[in-house]
Short mmCIF file of C-alpha atoms in Angstrom, two decimals:
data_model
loop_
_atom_site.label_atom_id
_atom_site.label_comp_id
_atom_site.label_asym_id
_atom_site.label_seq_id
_atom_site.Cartn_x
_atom_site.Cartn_y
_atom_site.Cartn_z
CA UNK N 1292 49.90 100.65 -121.10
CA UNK N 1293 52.63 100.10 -123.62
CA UNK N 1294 55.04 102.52 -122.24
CA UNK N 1295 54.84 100.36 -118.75
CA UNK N 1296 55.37 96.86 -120.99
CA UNK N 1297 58.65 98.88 -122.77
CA UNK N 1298 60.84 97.31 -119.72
CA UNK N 1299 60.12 94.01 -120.14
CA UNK N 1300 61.47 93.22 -123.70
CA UNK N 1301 61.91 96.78 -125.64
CA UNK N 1302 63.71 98.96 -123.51
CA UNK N 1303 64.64 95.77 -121.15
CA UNK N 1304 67.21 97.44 -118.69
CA UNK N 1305 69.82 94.92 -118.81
CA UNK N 1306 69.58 93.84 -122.48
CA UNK N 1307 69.19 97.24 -124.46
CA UNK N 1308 70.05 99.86 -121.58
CA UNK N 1309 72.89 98.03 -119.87
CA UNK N 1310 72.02 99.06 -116.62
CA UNK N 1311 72.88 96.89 -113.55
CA UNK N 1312 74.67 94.29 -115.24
CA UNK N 1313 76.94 94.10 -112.11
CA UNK N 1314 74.79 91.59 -109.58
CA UNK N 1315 72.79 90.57 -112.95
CA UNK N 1316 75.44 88.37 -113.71
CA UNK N 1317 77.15 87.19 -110.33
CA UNK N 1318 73.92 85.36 -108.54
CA UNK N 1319 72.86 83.45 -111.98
CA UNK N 1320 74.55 80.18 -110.99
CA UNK N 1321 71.58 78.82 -109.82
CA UNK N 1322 67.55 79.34 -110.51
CA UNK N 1323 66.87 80.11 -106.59
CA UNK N 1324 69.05 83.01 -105.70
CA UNK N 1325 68.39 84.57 -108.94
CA UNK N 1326 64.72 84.62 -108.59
CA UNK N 1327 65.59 85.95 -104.93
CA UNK N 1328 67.28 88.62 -106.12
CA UNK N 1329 64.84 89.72 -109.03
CA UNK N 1330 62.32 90.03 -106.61
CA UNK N 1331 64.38 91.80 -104.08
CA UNK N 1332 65.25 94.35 -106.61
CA UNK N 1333 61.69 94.56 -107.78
CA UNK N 1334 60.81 95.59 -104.34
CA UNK N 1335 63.38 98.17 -103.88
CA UNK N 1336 63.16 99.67 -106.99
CA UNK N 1337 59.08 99.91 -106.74
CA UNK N 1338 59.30 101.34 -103.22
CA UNK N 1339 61.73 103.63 -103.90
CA UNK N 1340 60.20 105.01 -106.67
CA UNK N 1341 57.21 105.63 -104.88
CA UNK N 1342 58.67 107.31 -102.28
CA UNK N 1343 61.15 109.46 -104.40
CA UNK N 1344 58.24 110.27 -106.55
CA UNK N 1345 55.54 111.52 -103.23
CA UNK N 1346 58.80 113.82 -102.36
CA UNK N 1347 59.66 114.91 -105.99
CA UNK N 1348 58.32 118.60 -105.19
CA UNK N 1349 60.45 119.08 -101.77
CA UNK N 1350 63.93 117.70 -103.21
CA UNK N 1351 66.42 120.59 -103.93
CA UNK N 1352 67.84 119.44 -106.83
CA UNK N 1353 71.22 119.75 -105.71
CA UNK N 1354 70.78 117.04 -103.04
CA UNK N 1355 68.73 114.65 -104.75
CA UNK N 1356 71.43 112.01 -105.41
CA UNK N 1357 72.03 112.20 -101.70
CA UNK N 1358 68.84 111.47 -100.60
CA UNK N 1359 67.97 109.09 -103.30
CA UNK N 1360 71.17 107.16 -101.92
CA UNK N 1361 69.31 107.25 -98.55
CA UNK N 1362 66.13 106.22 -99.53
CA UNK N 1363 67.34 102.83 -101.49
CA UNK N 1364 69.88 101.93 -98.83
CA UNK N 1365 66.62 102.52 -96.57
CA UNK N 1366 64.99 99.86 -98.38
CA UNK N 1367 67.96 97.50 -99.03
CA UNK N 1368 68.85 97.26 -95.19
CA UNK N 1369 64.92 96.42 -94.79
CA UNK N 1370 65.45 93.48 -97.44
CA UNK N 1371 68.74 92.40 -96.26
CA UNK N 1372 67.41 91.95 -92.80
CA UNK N 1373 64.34 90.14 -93.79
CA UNK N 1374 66.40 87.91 -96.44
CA UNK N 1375 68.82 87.11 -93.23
CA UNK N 1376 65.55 86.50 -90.84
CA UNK N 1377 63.49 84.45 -93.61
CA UNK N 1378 65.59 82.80 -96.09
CA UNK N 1379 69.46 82.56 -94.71
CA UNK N 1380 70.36 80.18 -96.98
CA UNK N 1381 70.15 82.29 -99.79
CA UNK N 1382 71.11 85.58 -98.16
CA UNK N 1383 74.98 83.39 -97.34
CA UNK N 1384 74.61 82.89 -101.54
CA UNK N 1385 74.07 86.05 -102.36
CA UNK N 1386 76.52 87.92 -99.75
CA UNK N 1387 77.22 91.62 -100.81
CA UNK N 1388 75.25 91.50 -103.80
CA UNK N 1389 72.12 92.27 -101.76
CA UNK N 1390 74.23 95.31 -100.51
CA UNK N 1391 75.19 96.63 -103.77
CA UNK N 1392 71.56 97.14 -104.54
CA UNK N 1393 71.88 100.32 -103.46
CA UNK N 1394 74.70 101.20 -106.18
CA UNK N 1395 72.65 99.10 -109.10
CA UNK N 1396 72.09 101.39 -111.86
CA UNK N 1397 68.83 100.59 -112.75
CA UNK N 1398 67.36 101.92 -109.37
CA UNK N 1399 69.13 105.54 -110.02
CA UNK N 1400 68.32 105.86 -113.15
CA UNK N 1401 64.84 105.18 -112.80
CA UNK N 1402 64.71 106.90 -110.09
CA UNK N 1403 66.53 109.90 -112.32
CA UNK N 1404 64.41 109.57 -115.31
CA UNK N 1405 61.20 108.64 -113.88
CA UNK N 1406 60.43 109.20 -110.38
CA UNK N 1407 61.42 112.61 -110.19
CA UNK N 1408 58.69 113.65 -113.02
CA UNK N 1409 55.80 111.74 -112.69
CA UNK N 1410 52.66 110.83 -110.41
CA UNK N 1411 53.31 108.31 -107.25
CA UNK N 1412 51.50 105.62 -109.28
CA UNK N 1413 52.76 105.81 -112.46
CA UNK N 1414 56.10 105.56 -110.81
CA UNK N 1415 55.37 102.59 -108.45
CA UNK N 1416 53.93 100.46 -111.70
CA UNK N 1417 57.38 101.48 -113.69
CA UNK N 1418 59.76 100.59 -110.60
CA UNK N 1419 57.42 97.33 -110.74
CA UNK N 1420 58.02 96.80 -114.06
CA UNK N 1421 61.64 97.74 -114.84
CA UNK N 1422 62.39 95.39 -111.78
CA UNK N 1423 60.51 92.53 -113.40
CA UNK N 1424 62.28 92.88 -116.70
CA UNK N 1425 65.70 93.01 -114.61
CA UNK N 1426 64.05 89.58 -113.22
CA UNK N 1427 63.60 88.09 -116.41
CA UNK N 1428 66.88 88.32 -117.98
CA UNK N 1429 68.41 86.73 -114.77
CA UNK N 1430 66.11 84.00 -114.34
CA UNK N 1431 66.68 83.15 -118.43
CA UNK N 1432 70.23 82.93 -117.83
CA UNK N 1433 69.73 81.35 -114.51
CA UNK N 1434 67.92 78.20 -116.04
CA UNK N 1435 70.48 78.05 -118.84
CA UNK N 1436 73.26 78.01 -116.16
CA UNK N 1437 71.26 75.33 -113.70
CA UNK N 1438 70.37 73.09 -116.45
CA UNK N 1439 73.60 72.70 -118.17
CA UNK N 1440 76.18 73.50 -115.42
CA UNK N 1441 74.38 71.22 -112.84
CA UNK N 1442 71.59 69.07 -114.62
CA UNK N 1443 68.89 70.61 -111.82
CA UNK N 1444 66.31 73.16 -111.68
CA UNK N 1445 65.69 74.77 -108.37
CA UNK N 1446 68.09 72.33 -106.75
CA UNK N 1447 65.74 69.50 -108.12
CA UNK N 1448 67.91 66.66 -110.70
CA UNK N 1449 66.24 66.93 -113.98
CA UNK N 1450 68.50 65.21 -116.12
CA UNK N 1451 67.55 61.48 -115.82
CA UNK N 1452 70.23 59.29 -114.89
CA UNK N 1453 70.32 57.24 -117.67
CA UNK N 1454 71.67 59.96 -119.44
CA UNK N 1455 74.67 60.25 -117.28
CA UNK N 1456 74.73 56.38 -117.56
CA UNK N 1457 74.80 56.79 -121.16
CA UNK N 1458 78.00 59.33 -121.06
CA UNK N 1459 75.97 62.81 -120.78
CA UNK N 1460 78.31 65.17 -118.70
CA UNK N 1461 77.17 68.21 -117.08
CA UNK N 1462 78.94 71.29 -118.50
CA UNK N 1463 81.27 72.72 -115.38
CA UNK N 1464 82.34 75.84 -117.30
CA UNK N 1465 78.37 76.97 -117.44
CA UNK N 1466 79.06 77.41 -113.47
CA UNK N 1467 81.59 79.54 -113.93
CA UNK N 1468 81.45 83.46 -114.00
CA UNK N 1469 82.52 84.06 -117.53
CA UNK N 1470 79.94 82.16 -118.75
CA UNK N 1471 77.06 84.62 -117.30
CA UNK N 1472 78.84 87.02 -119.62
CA UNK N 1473 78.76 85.08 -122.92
CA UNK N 1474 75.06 84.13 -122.03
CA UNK N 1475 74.00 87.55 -121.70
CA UNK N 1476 76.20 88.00 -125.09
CA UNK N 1477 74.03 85.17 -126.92
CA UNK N 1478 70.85 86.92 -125.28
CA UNK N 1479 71.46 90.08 -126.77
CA UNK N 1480 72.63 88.45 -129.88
CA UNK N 1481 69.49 86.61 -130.04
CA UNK N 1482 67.30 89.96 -129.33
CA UNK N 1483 68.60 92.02 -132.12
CA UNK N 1484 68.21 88.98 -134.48
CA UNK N 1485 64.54 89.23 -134.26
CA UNK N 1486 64.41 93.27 -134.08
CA UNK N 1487 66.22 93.20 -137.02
CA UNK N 1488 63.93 90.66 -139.19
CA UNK Z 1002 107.24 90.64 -89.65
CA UNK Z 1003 108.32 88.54 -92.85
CA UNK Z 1004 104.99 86.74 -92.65
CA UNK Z 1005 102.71 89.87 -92.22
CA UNK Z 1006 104.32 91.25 -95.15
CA UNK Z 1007 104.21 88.01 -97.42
CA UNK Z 1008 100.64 88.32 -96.01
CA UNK Z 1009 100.29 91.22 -97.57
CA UNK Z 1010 101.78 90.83 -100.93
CA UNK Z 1011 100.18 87.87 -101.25
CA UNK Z 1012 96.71 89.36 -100.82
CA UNK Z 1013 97.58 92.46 -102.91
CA UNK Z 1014 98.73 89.40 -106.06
CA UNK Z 1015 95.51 88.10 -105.28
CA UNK Z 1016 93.20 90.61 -105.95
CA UNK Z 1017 94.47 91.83 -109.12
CA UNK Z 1018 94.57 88.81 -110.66
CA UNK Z 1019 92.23 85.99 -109.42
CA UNK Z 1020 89.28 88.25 -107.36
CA UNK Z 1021 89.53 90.33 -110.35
CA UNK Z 1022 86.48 92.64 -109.72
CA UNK Z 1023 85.70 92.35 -113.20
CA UNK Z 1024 86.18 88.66 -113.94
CA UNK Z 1025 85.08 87.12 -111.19
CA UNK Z 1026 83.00 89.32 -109.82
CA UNK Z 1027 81.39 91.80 -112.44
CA UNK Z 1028 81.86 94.34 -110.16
CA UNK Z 1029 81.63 97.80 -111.92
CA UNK Z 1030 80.25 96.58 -114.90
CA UNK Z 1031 78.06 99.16 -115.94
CA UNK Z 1032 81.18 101.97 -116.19
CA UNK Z 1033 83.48 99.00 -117.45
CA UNK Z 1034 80.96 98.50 -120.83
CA UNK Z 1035 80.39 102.52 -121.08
CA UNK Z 1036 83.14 104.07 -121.08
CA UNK Z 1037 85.52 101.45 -122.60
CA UNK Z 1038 85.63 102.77 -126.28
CA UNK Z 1039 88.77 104.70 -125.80
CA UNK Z 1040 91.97 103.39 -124.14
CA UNK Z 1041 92.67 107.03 -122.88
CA UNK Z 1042 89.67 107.37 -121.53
CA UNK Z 1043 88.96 103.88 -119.54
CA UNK Z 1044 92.71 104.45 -118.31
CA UNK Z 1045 90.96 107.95 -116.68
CA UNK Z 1046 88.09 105.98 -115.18
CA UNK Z 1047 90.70 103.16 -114.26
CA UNK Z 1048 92.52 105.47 -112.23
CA UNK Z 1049 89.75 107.53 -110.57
CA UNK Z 1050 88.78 104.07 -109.18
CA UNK Z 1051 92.06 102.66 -107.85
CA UNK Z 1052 92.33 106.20 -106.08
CA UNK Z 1053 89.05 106.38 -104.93
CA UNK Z 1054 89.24 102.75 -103.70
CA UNK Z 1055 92.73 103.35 -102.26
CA UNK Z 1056 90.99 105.67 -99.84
CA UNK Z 1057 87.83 104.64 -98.92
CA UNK Z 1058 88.49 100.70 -98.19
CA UNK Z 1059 90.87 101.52 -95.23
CA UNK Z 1060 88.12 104.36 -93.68
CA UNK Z 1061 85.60 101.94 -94.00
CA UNK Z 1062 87.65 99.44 -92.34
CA UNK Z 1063 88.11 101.52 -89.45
CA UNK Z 1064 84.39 102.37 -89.16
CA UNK Z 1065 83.63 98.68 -89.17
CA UNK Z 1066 86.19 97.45 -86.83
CA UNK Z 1067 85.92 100.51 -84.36
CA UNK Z 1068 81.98 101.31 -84.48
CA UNK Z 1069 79.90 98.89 -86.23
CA UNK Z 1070 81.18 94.93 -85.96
CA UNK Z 1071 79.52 93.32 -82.95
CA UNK Z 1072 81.67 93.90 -80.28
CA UNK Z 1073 83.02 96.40 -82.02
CA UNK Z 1074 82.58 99.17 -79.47
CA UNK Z 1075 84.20 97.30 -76.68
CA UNK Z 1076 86.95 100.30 -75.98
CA UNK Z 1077 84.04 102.69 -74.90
CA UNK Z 1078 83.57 100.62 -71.88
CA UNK Z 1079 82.01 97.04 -70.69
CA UNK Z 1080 78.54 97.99 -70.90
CA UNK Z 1081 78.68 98.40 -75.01
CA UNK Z 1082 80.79 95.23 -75.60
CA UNK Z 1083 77.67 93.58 -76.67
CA UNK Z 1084 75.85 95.92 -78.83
CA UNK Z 1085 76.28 95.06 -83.06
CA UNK Z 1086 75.41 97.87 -85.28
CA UNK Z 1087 76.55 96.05 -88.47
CA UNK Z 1088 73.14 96.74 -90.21
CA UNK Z 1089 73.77 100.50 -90.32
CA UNK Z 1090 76.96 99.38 -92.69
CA UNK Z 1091 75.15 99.34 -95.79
CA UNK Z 1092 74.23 103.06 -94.90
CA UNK Z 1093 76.82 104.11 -93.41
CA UNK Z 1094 79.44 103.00 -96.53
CA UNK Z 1095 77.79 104.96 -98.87
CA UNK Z 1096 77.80 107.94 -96.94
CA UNK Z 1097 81.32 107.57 -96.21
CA UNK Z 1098 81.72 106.82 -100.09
CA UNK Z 1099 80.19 109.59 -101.12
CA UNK Z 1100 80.97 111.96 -98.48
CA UNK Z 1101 84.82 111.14 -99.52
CA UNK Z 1102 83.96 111.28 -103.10
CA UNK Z 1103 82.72 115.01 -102.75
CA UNK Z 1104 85.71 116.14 -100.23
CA UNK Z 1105 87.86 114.75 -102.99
CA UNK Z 1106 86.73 116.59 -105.65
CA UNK Z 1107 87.05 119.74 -104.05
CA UNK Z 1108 90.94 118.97 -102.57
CA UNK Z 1109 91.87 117.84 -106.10
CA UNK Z 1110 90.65 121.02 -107.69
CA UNK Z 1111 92.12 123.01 -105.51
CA UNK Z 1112 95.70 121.16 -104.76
CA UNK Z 1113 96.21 118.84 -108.09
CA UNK Z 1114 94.25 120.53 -110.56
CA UNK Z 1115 96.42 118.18 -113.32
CA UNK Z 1116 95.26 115.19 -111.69
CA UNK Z 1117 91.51 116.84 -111.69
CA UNK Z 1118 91.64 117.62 -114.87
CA UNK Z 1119 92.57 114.31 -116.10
CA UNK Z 1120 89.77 112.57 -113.91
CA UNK Z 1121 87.50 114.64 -115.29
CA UNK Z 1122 83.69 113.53 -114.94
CA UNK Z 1123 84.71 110.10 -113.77
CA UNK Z 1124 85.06 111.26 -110.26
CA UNK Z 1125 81.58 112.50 -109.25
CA UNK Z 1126 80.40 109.45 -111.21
CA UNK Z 1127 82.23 106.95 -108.93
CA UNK Z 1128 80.12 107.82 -106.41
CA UNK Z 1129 77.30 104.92 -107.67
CA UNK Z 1130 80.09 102.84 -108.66
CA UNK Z 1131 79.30 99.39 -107.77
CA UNK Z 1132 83.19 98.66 -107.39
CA UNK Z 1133 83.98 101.02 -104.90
CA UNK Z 1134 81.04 100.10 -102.35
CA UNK Z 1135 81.63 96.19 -103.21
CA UNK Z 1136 85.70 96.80 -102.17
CA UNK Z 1137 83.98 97.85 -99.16
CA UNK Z 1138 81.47 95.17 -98.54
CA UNK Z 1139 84.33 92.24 -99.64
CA UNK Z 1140 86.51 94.20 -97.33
CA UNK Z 1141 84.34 93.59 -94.41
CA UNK Z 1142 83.46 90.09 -95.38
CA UNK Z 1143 86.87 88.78 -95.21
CA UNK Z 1144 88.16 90.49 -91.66
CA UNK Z 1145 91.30 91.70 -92.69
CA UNK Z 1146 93.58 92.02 -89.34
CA UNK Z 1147 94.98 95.26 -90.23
CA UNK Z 1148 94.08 98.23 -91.55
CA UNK Z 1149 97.57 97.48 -94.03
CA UNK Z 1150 95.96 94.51 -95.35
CA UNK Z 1151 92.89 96.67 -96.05
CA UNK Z 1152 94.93 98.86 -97.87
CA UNK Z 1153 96.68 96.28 -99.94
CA UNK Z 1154 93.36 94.57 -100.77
CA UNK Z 1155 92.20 98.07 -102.29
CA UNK Z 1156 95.18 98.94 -104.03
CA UNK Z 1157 95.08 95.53 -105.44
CA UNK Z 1158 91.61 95.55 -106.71
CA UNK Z 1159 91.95 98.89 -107.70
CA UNK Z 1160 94.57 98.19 -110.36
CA UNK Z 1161 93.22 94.68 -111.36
CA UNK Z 1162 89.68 97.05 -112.64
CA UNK Z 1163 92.33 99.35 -114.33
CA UNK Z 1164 93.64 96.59 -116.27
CA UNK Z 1165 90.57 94.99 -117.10
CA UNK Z 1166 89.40 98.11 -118.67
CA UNK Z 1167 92.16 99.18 -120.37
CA UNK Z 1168 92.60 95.39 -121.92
CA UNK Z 1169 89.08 95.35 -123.05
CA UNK Z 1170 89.10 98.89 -124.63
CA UNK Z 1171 92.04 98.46 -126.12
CA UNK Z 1172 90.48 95.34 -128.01
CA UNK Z 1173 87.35 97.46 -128.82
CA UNK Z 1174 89.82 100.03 -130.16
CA UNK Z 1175 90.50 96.93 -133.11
CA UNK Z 1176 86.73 95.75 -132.61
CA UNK Z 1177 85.64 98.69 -135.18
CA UNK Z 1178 87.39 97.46 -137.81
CA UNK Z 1179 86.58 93.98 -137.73
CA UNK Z 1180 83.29 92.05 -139.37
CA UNK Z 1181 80.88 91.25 -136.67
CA UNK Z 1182 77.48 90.26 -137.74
CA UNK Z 1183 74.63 92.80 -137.50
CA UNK Z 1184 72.47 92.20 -134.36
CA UNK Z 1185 75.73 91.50 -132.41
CA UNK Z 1186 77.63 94.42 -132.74
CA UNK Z 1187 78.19 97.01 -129.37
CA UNK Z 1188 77.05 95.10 -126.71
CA UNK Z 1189 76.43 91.83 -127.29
CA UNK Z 1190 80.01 91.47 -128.83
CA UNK Z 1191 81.26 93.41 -125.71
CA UNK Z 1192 79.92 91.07 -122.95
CA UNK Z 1193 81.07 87.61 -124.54
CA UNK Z 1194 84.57 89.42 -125.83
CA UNK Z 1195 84.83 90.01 -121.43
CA UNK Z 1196 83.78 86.43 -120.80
CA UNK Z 1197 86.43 85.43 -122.95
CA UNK Z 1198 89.13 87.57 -121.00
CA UNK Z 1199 87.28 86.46 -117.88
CA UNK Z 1200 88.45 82.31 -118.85
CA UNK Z 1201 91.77 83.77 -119.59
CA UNK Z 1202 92.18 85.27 -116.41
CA UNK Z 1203 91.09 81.88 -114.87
CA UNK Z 1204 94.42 80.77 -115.55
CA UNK Z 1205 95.90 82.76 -113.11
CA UNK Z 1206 93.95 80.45 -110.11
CA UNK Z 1207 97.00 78.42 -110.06
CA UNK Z 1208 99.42 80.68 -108.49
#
């Protein structure tokens, strides 16, 4: 059971492993494409895993990046076009960063380390879980980025306006990108402060 | 002619400096904090992605324009005027990526063996780089009229990831020698030292 909890906060993927910082960083703006894309990488990485894992025996090895390529871009087209039929709002907000799913590390390498070795289960509960600690990271910087950059929450005001009546200004550089990157900074920061006491 | 090539110029300034891949779009990330703790060896990556970039944004641009855009396969005849394959682009990019990636390899080895040599590991690696298939994707998201302006839009974006690496490794070269607190150092020092380039290059939105 603990091995499976590792990606959430231990061995989180973003904050310890650096993987798929790329669209970790780009859709945070805002709480509601961020949780979009946690749980569209969730998906991905889950079903891939799965799959990947049920043909582990049958891959020559000297193909397998090949096909693992095919196999995520398999499910990434299937999310794109549902994103675009269901929520097209969000899929104009998130443009090519759905797309470069396929090329997020934390898919390979899970796919790498863990797929390729273990039981179809086991593998669909990690892809679950790595996904989910991807997720959390982004929706943490997310709020941080709503709240102070915009004064909402999920598009919802939740700074009173007295506040701004009373001189509060919303912080305009928390919108912009470089920000994501000192907020993952502080994250980290604030991570190996309490490994280390 | 003057104004297709100020066109051009002007998109090539453009993505170096203000669609910086890295800055403003984090694109390539994962290779840019990896393999950034040596200014030889980020200018190695740095190249292999220009190159790689360089050749892959104009096929891809062809491919869209000619076979997968709606309307895209008008010159076959009337009857396939209205068919639009652009959801097989996703798939068919990273073939095309990695396919060129591969053929690459080989023709370098063979032809430039210098140039091979000096790419090293980076090249097979580029393969899941997320810069290379988002040069693609931005590529078909802005409709570039030519396959020129393609071209300039890769070279440009190309160099701008060279110089953001080679920047920030040449700071981490100095990094090691400076006090950073404990639970800071390696990455989180990394990703706020690149938000910090990231507001300088913000200052280049006024040209």
């Amino acid at each position: 059971m603990k091995k499976y909890l590792g990606p959430l906060s231990k061995d989180n993927p973003v904050l310890v492993q650096t993987l798929g910082v790329c669209s970790a960083l780009a859709v945070t703006a805002q709480m509601k494409p961020a949780v979009v894309m946690a749980l569209s990488v969730t998906v991905v990485c889950a079903c891939s895993n799965l799959i990947i894992s049920l043909m582990r025996n049958t891959i020559p090895p000297r193909v397998r990046i090949i096909v693992q390529l095919l196999v995520v871009s398999f499910f990434v087209i299937l999310v794109d076009q549902v994103l675009q039929a269901l929520l097209y709002d969000v899929s104009k907000m998130l443009s090519v960063f759905v797309g470069l799913i396929i090329t997020n590390c934390i898919i390979m390498g899970r796919l790498e380390a863990f797929a390729l070795s273990h039981k179809p289960l086991p593998s669909l509960v990690d892809g679950v879980m790595n996904g989910l600690g991807y997720g959390l990271v982004l929706v943490v910087v997310a709020f941080f980025r709503e709240l102070l950059g915009s004064g909402t929450l999920w598009n919802h005001p939740v700074v009173p306006a007295s506040w701004y009546a009373a001189g509060y200004m919303n912080n305009g550089l928390m919108i912009l990108p470089p920000m994501a990157l000192i907020l993952v900074g502080v994250l980290i920061w604030a991570k190996g402060e309490t490994r280390s006491s | 002619m003057f104004k297709i090539m100020s066109d051009i110029f002007n998109i090539f300034v453009r993505s170096v400096f203000i669609d910086n891949m890295v800055f403003a779009y984090f694109l390539g990330m994962c290779s840019y904090l990896a393999v950034s703790k040596e200014v030889k060896t980020a200018f190695g990556l740095g190249l292999a992605v220009s190159f790689v970039l360089a050749i892959t944004v104009p096929v891809n641009y062809l491919l869209d324009k000619y076979l997968l855009r709606a309307g895209a396969l008008a010159w076959l005849g009337e009857r396939f005027a209205t068919i639009d394959l652009s959801f097989l682009s996703l798939i068919l990019f990273i073939a095309v990526i990695a396919g060129i990636v591969q053929l690459l390899e080989m023709v370098l080895e063979r032809y430039l063996p210098a140039l091979y040599m000096a790419l090293g590991i980076f090249l097979p690696l580029i393969a899941v780089n997320c810069a290379i298939l988002g040069g693609s994707l931005f590529m078909q998201e802005r409709n570039f009229p030519t396959v020129i302006h393609s071209f300039s839009y890769a070279i440009g974006s190309g160099l701008g990831w060279l110089l953001a690496i080679v920047a920030f490794a040449a700071i981490r070269e100095r990094l090691k020698y400076s006090n950073i607190p404990e639970p800071l150092r390696g990455n989180g020092i990394a990703y706020i030292i690149t938000g910090l380039l990231g507001i300088g290059f913000m200052a280049f939105l006024g040209i």
